[in-house]
Coordinates of C-alpha atoms (C1' of nucleotides) in Angstrom, one line a residue:
Chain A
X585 CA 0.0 0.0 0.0
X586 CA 1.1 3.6 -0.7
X587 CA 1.7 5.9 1.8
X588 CA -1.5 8.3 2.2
X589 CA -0.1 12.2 1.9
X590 CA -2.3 15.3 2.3
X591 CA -4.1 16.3 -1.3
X592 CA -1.8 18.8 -3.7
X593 CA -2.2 22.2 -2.2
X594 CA -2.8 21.6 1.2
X595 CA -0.8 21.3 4.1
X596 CA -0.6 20.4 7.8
X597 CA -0.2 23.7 10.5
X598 CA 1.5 21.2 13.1
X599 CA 2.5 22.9 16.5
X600 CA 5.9 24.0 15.4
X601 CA 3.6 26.7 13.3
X602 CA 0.0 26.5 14.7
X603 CA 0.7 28.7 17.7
X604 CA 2.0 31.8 15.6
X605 CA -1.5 31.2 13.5
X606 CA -3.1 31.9 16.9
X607 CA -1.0 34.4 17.4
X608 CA -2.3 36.3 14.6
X609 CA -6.2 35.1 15.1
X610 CA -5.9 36.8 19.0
X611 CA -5.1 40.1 17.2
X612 CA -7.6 39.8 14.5
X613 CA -9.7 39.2 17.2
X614 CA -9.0 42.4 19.3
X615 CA -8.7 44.7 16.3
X616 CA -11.9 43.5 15.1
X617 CA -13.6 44.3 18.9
X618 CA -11.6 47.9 18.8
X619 CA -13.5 48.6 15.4
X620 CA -16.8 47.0 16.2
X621 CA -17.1 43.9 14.6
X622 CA -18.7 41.0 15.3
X623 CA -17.5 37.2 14.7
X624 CA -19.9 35.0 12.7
X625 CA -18.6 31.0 11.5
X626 CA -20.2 30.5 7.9
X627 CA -20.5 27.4 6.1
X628 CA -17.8 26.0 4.4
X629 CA -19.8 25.0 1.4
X630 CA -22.7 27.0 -0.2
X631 CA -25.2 26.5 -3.4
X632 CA -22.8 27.0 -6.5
X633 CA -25.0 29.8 -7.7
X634 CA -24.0 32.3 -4.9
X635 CA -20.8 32.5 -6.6
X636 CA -21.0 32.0 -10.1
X637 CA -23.7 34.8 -10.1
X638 CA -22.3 36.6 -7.1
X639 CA -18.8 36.6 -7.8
X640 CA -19.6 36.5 -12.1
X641 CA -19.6 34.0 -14.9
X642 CA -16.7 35.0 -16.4
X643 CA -14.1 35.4 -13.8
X644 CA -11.2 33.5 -13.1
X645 CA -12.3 32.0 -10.2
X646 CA -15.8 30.8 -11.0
X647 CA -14.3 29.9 -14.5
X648 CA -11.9 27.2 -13.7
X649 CA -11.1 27.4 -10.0
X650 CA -13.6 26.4 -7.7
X651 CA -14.2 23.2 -6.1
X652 CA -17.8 22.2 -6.8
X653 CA -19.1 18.7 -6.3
X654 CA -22.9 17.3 -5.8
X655 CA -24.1 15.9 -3.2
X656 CA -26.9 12.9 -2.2
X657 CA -30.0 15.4 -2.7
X658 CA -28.4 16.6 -5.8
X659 CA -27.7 19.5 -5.5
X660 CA -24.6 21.2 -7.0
X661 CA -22.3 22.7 -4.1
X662 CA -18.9 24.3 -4.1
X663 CA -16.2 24.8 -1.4
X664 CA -16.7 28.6 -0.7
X665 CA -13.4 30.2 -2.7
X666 CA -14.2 33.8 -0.8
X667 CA -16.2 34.9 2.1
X668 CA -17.6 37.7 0.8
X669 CA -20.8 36.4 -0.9
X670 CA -21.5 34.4 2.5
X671 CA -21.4 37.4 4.1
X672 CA -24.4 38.8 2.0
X673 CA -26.1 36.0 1.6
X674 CA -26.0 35.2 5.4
X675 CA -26.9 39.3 5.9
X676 CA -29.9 38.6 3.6
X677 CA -30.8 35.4 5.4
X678 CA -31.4 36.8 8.5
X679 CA -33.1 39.9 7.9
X680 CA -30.0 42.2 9.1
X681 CA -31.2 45.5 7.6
X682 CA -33.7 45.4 10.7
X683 CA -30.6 46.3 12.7
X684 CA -28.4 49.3 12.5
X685 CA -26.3 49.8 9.7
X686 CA -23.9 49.4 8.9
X687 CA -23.8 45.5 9.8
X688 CA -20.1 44.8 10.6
X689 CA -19.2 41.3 10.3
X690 CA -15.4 39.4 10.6
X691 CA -14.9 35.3 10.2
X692 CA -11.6 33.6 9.5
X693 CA -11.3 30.4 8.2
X694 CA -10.7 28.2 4.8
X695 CA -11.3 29.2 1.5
X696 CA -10.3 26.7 -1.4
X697 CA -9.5 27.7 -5.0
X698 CA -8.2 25.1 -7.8
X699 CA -5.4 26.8 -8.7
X700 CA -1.1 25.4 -9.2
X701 CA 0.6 25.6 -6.1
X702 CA 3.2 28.1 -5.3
X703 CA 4.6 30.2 -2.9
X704 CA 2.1 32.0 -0.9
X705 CA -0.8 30.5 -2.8
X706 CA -2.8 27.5 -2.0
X707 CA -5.4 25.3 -2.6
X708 CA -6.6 26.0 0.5
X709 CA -5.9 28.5 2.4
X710 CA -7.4 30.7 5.8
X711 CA -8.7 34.4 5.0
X712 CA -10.1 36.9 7.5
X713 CA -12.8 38.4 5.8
X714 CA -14.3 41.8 7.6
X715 CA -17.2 43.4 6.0
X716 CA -19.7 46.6 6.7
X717 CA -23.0 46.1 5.2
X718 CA -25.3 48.5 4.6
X719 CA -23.6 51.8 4.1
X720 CA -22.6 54.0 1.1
X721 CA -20.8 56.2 3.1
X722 CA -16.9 57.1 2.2
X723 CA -15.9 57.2 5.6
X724 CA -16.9 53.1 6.2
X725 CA -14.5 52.8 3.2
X726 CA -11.9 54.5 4.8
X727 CA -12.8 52.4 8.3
X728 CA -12.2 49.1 6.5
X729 CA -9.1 50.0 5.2
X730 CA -7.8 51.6 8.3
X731 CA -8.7 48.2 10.2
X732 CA -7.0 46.5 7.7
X733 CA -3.7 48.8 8.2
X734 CA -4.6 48.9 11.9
X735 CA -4.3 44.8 12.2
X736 CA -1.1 44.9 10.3
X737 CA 0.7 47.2 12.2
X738 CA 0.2 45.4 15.7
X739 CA 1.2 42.2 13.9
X740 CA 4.8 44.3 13.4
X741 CA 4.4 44.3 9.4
X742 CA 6.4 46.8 7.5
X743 CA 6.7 47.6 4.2
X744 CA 3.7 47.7 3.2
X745 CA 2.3 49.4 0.1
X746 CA -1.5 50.2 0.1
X747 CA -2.8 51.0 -3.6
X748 CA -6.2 52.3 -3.7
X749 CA -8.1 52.9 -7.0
X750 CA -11.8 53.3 -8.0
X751 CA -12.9 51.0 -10.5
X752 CA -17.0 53.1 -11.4
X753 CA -19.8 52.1 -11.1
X754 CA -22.7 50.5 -13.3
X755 CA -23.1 53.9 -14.1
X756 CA -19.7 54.8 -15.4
X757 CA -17.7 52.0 -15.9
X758 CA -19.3 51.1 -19.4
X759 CA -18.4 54.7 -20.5
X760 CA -15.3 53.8 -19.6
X761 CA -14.8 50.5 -20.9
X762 CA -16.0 52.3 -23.8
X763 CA -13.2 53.8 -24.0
X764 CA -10.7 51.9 -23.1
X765 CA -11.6 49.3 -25.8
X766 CA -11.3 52.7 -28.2
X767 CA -8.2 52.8 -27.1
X768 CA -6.9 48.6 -26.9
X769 CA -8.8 48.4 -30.1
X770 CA -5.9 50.2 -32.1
X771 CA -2.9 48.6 -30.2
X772 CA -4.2 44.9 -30.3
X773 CA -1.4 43.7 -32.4
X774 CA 1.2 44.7 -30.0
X775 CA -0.9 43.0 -27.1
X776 CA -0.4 40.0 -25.8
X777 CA -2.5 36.9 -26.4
X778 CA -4.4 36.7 -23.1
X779 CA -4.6 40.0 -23.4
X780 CA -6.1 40.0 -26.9
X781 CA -9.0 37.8 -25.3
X782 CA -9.2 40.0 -22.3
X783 CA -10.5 43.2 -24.9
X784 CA -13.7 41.0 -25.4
X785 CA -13.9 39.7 -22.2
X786 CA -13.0 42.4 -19.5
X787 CA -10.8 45.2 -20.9
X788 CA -10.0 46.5 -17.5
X789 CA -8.3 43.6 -16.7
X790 CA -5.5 44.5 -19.3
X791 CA -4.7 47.3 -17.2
X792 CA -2.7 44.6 -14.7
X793 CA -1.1 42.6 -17.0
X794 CA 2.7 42.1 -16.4
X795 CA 3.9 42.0 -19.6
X796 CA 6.3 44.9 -20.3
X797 CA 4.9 45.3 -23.9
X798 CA 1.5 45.5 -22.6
X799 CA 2.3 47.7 -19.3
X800 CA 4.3 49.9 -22.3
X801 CA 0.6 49.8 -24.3
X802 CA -1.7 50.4 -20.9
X803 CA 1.0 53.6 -19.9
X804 CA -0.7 55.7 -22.6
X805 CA -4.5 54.1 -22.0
X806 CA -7.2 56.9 -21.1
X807 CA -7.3 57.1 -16.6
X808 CA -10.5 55.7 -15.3
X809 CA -10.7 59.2 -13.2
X810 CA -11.9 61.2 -16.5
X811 CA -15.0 58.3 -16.5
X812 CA -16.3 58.8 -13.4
X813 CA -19.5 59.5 -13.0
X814 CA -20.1 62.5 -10.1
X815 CA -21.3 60.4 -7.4
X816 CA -17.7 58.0 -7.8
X817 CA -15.8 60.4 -8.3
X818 CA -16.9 62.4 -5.0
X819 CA -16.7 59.2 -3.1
X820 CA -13.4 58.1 -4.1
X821 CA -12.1 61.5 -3.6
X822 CA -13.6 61.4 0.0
X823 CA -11.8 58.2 0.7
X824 CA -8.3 59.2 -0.7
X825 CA -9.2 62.6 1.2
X826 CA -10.0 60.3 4.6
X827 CA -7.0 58.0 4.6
X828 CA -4.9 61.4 4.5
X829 CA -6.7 62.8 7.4
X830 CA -5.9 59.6 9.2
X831 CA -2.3 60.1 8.5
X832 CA -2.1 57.1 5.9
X833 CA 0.4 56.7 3.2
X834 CA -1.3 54.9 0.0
X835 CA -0.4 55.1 -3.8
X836 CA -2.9 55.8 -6.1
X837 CA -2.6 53.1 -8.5
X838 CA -5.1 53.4 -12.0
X839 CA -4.4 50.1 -12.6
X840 CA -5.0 48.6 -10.4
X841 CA -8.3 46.3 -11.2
X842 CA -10.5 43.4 -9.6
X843 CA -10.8 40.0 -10.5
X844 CA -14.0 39.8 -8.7
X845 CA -17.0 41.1 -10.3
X846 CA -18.8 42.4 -7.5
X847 CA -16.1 45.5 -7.0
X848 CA -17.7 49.1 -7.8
X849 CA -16.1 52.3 -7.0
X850 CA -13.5 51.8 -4.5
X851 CA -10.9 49.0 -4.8
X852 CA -7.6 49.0 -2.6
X853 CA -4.6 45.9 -2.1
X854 CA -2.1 45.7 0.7
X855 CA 1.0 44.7 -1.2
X856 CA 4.6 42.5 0.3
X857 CA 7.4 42.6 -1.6
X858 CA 8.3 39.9 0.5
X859 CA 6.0 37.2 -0.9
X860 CA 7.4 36.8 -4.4
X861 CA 4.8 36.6 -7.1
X862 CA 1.4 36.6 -4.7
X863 CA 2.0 39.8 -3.7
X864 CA -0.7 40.4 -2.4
X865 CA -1.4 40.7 1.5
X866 CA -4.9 41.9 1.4
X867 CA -7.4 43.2 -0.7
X868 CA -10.7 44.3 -0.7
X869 CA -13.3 47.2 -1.1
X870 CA -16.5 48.5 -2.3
X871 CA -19.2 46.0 -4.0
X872 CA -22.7 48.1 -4.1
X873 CA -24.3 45.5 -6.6
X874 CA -23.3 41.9 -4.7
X875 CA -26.8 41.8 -3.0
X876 CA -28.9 42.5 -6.1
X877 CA -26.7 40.0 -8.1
X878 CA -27.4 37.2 -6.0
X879 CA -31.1 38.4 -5.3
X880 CA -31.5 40.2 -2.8
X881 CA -32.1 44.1 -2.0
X882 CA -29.9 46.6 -2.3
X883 CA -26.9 46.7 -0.2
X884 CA -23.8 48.9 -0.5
X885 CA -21.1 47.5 1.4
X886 CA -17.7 47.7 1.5
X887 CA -15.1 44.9 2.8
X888 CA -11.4 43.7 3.0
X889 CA -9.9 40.0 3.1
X890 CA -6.7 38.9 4.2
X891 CA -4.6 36.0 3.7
X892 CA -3.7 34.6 7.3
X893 CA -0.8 32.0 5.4
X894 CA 0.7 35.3 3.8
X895 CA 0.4 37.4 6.9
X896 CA 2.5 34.9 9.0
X897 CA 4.8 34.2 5.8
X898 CA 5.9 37.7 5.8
X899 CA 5.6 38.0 9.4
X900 CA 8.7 34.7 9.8
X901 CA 10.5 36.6 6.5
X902 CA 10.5 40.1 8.7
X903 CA 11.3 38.6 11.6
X904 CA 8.4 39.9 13.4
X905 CA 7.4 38.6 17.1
X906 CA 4.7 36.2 17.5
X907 CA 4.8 36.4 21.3
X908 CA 5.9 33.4 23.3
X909 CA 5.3 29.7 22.7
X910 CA 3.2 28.3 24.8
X911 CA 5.4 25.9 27.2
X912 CA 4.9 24.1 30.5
X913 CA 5.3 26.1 33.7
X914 CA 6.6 23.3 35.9
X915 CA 7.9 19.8 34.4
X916 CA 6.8 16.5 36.9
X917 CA 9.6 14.2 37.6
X918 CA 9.6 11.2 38.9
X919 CA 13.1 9.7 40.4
X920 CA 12.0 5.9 40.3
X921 CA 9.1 4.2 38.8
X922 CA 7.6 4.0 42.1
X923 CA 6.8 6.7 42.4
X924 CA 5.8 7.6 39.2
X925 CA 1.6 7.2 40.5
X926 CA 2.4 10.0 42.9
X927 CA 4.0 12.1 39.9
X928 CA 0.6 11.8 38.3
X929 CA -1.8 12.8 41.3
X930 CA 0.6 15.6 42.0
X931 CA 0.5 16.9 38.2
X932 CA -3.0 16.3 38.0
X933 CA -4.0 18.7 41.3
X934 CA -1.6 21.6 40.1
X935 CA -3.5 21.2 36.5
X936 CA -6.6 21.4 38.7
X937 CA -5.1 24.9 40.1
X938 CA -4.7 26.2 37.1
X939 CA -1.0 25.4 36.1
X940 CA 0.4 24.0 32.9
X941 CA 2.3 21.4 33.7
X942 CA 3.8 18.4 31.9
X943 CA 5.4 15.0 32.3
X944 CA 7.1 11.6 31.2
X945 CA 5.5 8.6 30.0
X946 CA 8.2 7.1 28.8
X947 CA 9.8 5.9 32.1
X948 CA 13.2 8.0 31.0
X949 CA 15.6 8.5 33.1
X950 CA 15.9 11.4 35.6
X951 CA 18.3 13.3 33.5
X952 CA 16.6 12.7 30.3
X953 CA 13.6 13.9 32.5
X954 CA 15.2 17.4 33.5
X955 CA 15.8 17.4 29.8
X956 CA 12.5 17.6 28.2
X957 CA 12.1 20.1 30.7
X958 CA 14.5 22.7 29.4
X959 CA 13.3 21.5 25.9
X960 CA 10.2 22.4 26.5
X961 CA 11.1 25.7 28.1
X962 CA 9.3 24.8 31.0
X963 CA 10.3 27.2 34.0
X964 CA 10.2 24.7 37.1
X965 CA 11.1 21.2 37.7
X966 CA 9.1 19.8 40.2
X967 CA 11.4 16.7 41.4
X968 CA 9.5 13.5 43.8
X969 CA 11.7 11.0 44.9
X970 CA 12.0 8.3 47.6
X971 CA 12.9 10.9 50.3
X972 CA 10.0 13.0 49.6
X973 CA 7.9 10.5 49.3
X974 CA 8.5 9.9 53.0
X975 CA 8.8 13.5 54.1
X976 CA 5.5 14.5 52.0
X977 CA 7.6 17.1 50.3
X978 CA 8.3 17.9 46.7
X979 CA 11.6 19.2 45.1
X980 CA 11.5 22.3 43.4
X981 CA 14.0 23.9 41.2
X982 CA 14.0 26.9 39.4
X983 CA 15.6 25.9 36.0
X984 CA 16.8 29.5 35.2
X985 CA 18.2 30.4 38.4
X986 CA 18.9 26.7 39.5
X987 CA 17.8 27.1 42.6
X988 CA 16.0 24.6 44.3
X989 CA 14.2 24.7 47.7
X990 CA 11.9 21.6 49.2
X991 CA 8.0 22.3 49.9
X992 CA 5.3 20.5 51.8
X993 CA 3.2 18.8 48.7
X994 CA 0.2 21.0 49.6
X995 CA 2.2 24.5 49.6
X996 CA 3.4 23.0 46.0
X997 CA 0.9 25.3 43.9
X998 CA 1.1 28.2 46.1
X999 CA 5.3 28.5 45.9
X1000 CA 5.4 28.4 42.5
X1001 CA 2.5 30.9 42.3
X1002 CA 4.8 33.1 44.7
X1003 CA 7.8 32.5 42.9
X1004 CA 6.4 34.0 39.6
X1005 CA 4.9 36.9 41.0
X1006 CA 8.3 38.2 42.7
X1007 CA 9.8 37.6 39.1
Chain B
rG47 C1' -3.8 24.5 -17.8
rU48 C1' 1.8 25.9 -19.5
rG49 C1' 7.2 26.1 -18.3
rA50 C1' 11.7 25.4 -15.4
rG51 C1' 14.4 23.1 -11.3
rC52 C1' 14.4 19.3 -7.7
rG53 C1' 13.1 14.2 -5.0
rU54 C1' 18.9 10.0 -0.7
rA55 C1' 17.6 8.6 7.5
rG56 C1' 12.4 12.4 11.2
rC57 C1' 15.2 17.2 9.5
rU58 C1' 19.7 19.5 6.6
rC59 C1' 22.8 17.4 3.2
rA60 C1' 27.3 13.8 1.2
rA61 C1' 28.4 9.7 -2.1
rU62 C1' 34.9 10.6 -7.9
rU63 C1' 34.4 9.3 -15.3
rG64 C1' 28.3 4.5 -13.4
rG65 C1' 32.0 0.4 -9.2
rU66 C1' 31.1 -3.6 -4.7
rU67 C1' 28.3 -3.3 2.6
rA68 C1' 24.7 4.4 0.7
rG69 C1' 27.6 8.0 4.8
rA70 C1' 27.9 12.6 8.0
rG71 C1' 25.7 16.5 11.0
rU72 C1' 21.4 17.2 13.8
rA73 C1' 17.4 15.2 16.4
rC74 C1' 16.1 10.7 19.3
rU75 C1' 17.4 6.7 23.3
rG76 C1' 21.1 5.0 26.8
rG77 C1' 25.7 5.6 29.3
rA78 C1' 30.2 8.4 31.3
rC79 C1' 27.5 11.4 35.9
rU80 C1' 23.5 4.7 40.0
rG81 C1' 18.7 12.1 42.6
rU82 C1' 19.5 17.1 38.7
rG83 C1' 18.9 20.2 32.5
rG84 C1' 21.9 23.6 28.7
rC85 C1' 28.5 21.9 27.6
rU86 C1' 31.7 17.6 26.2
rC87 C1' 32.7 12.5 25.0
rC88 C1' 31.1 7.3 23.9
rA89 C1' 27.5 3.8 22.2
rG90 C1' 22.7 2.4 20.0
rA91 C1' 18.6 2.6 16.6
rU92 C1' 16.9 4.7 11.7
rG93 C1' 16.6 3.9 4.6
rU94 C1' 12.2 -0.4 -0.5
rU95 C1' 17.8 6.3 -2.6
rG96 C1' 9.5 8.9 -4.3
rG97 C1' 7.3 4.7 -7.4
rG98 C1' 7.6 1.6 -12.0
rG99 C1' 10.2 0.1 -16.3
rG100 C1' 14.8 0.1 -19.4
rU101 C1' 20.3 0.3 -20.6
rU102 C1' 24.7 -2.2 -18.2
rC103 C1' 28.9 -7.3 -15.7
rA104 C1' 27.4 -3.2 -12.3
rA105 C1' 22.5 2.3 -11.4
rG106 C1' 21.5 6.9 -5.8
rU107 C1' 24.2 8.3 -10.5
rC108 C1' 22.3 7.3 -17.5
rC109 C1' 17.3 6.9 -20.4
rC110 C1' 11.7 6.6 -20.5
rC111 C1' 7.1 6.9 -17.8
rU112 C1' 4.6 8.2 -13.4
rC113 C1' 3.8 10.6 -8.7
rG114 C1' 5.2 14.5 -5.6
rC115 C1' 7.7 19.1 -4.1
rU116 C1' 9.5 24.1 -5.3
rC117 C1' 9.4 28.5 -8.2
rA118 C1' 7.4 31.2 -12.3
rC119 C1' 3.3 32.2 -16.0
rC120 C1' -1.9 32.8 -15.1
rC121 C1' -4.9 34.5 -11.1
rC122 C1' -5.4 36.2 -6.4
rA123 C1' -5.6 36.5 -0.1

RNA sequence: GUGAGCGUAGCUCAAUUGGUUAGAGUACUGGACUGUGGCUCCAGAUGUUGGGGGUUCAAGUCCCCUCGCUCACCCCA
């Protein structure tokens, strides 16, 4: 029989990596109380249709990348590849415009996309997803994306680049893709082939292509900000306008585009250069039209999502602190195996107290014993033997200082309690 | 889906133009130190060389297929 392995694209978080990923979550979870958000869990799966209409027919991800199966009752379900449309849906579900808006929702957890493995990319992979709902107002633009910068800058990240662009409205962005494919529609021969099949598809996406002939084509392409209709082009100035009140720094970027359809007026991204090719830390912003397109009322809202394996990727590549690893306080040995019972009562009634402690199982020997216990990191040794066995007593020794004093077995939890206090 | 590089012990890596029993460091266990960690020394255990086929007297090494990993294209968190 061949050895089982986890499926292409996903990977273990084992202990060695899991604790800086709670790390991060504690933080997510204190920024998002600072800003006023609440934690919902969404499914994992949902009916396909909330993303192929929600997220749109034609993009990328609905295309060719999602993870869509059916199930007993027949019904077609996908993986959810983005918590975004959940988000609505769930908003819609439950009736939150009877509440006061805007609606501000966070979750973290797997999202799973089809797509080649590489660095920083997945095939499944934890986002934290924050999201206002309810609210055409700038200034909830400018709070996501502050919250965003805000998480970030407790974790330690530096570095950063924020790009913020607006990518219209229903309203304007036809005019504009107007002209843009005015524009493409004489330079087609110099772009390149994917490009050739963006123009029919989604012109603005040309405006991101890598390729240095294209980039050298899009330089000269007509600025989205001459498209705007008045009512984008007054928000997105009132966003830019916010960020620099809050002391910000952000690069415009015109090209910068979605891949999502859902995305009107405001789009922004949080880049690393640290992450090679997936540059991308975060990225978010406005999507007005995401209700009606999966069927539901109108509902401006404006969100962010953030890739918790990138975060703590460039977190390890800065050299940021993740606090400490957790570790035993005190580490139980036992000198001979008779005494190994008592070990276990003992460890068990200081666990009872409240302490972390840990101990040996494999009968090792009493150095091997003191061992694990600077291995672990663990601050105390807590030594029984024969002779306090007798006495009632229990060895305790400081394994930074390396000093050890004997206790009365009931003063046990108490000394060590006292000990860390007055250090 | 396309391209490039790489698969040897749990981990990091050796192994001459193809050459006989595939090694070292680290980690692990024990001992030196029979009740005390970090240092040092000694000993022990560990492999279908990713898998399959081929060439050869002989394959970890060369060829083909396959699987996997990594990076990039693409796309995005």
């Amino acid at each position: 029989m061949t050895e089982i392995k986890a499926p292409r694209g996903v990977r273990d978080i084992l202990p060695d990596e899991s604790w800086k990923w709670a790390y991060v979550l504690n933080h997510a979870h204190a920024v998002a109380g600072d800003f006023g958000y609440a934690e919902v869990h969404l499914p994992i799966f949902e009916h396909t249709e909330l993303f192929s209409r929600g997220i749109g027919e034609t993009t990328d991800v609905v295309e060719k990348e999602m993870y869509t199966f059916t199930d007993r009752g027949d019904r077609s379900l996908t993986l959810r590849p983005e918590a975004t449309a959940s988000m609505v849906r769930s908003y819609i579900e439950h009736d939150m415009a009877e509440a006061g808006q805007p609606v501000k929702l966070w979750c973290a957890g797997p999202m799973f996309r089809y797509e080649r493995p590489q660095k920083g990319r997945y095939r499944q992979f934890w986002q934290l997803d924050f999201e206002a709902l309810g609210s055409s107002n700038p200034m909830v633009d400018v709070e996501i994306i502050e919250l965003s910068l805000e998480l970030f800058r407790r974790l330690g990240l530096t570095n950063l680049e924020v790009m913020v662009n607006s990518v219209g409205c229903p309203k304007c962005r036809p005019v504009y893709k107007g002209r843009l494919m005015a524009y493409f529609g004489a330079h087609l021969d110099t772009l390149c082939e994917s490009c050739v099949s963006r123009y029919s598809r989604n012109p603005l996406r040309i405006l991101d292509c890598k390729n240095p002939q294209c980039r050298a084509v899009t330089e000269d392409a007509p600025g989205i900000y001459d498209s705007l209709c008045e009512d984008c082009r007054t928000h997105f100035t009132s966003v830019t306008d916010g960020m620099t009140r809050l002391g910000a720094t952000f690069h415009v970027d015109k090209r910068l585009v979605r891949g999502l359809d859902y995305y009107t007026k405001t789009a922004y991204e949080v880049l690393s250069g640290q992450l090679g090719a997936q540059n991308a830390v975060c990225g978010g912003g406005r999507y007005d039209n995401l209700s009606e397109a999966v069927g539901g009322p109108a509902l401006p809202s404006v969100g962010f999502a953030t890739g918790l394996d990138r975060i703590i990727l460039v977190m390890e590549e800065q050299g940021c602190s993740f606090g400490k690893r957790p570790a035993p306080l005190v580490y139980m040995i036992a000198q001979t195996p008779a005494v190994r019972t008592e070990a276990q009562i003992l460890t068990a009634s200081l666990r009872r107290s409240g302490l972390a402690v840990e101990m040996d199982y494999l009968g090792r020997s009493v150095k091997a014993q003191f061992k694990a216990a600077s291995t672990l990191g663990a601050r105390f040794a807590a030594i029984i033997g024969e002779s306090e066995m007798e006495k009632g007593t229990v060895s305790l020794k400081d394994l930074e200082s390396g000093e050890q004093v004997e206790v009365l077995r009931h003063d046990l939890a108490g000394k060590i309690r006292k000990l860390c206090e007055s250090n």
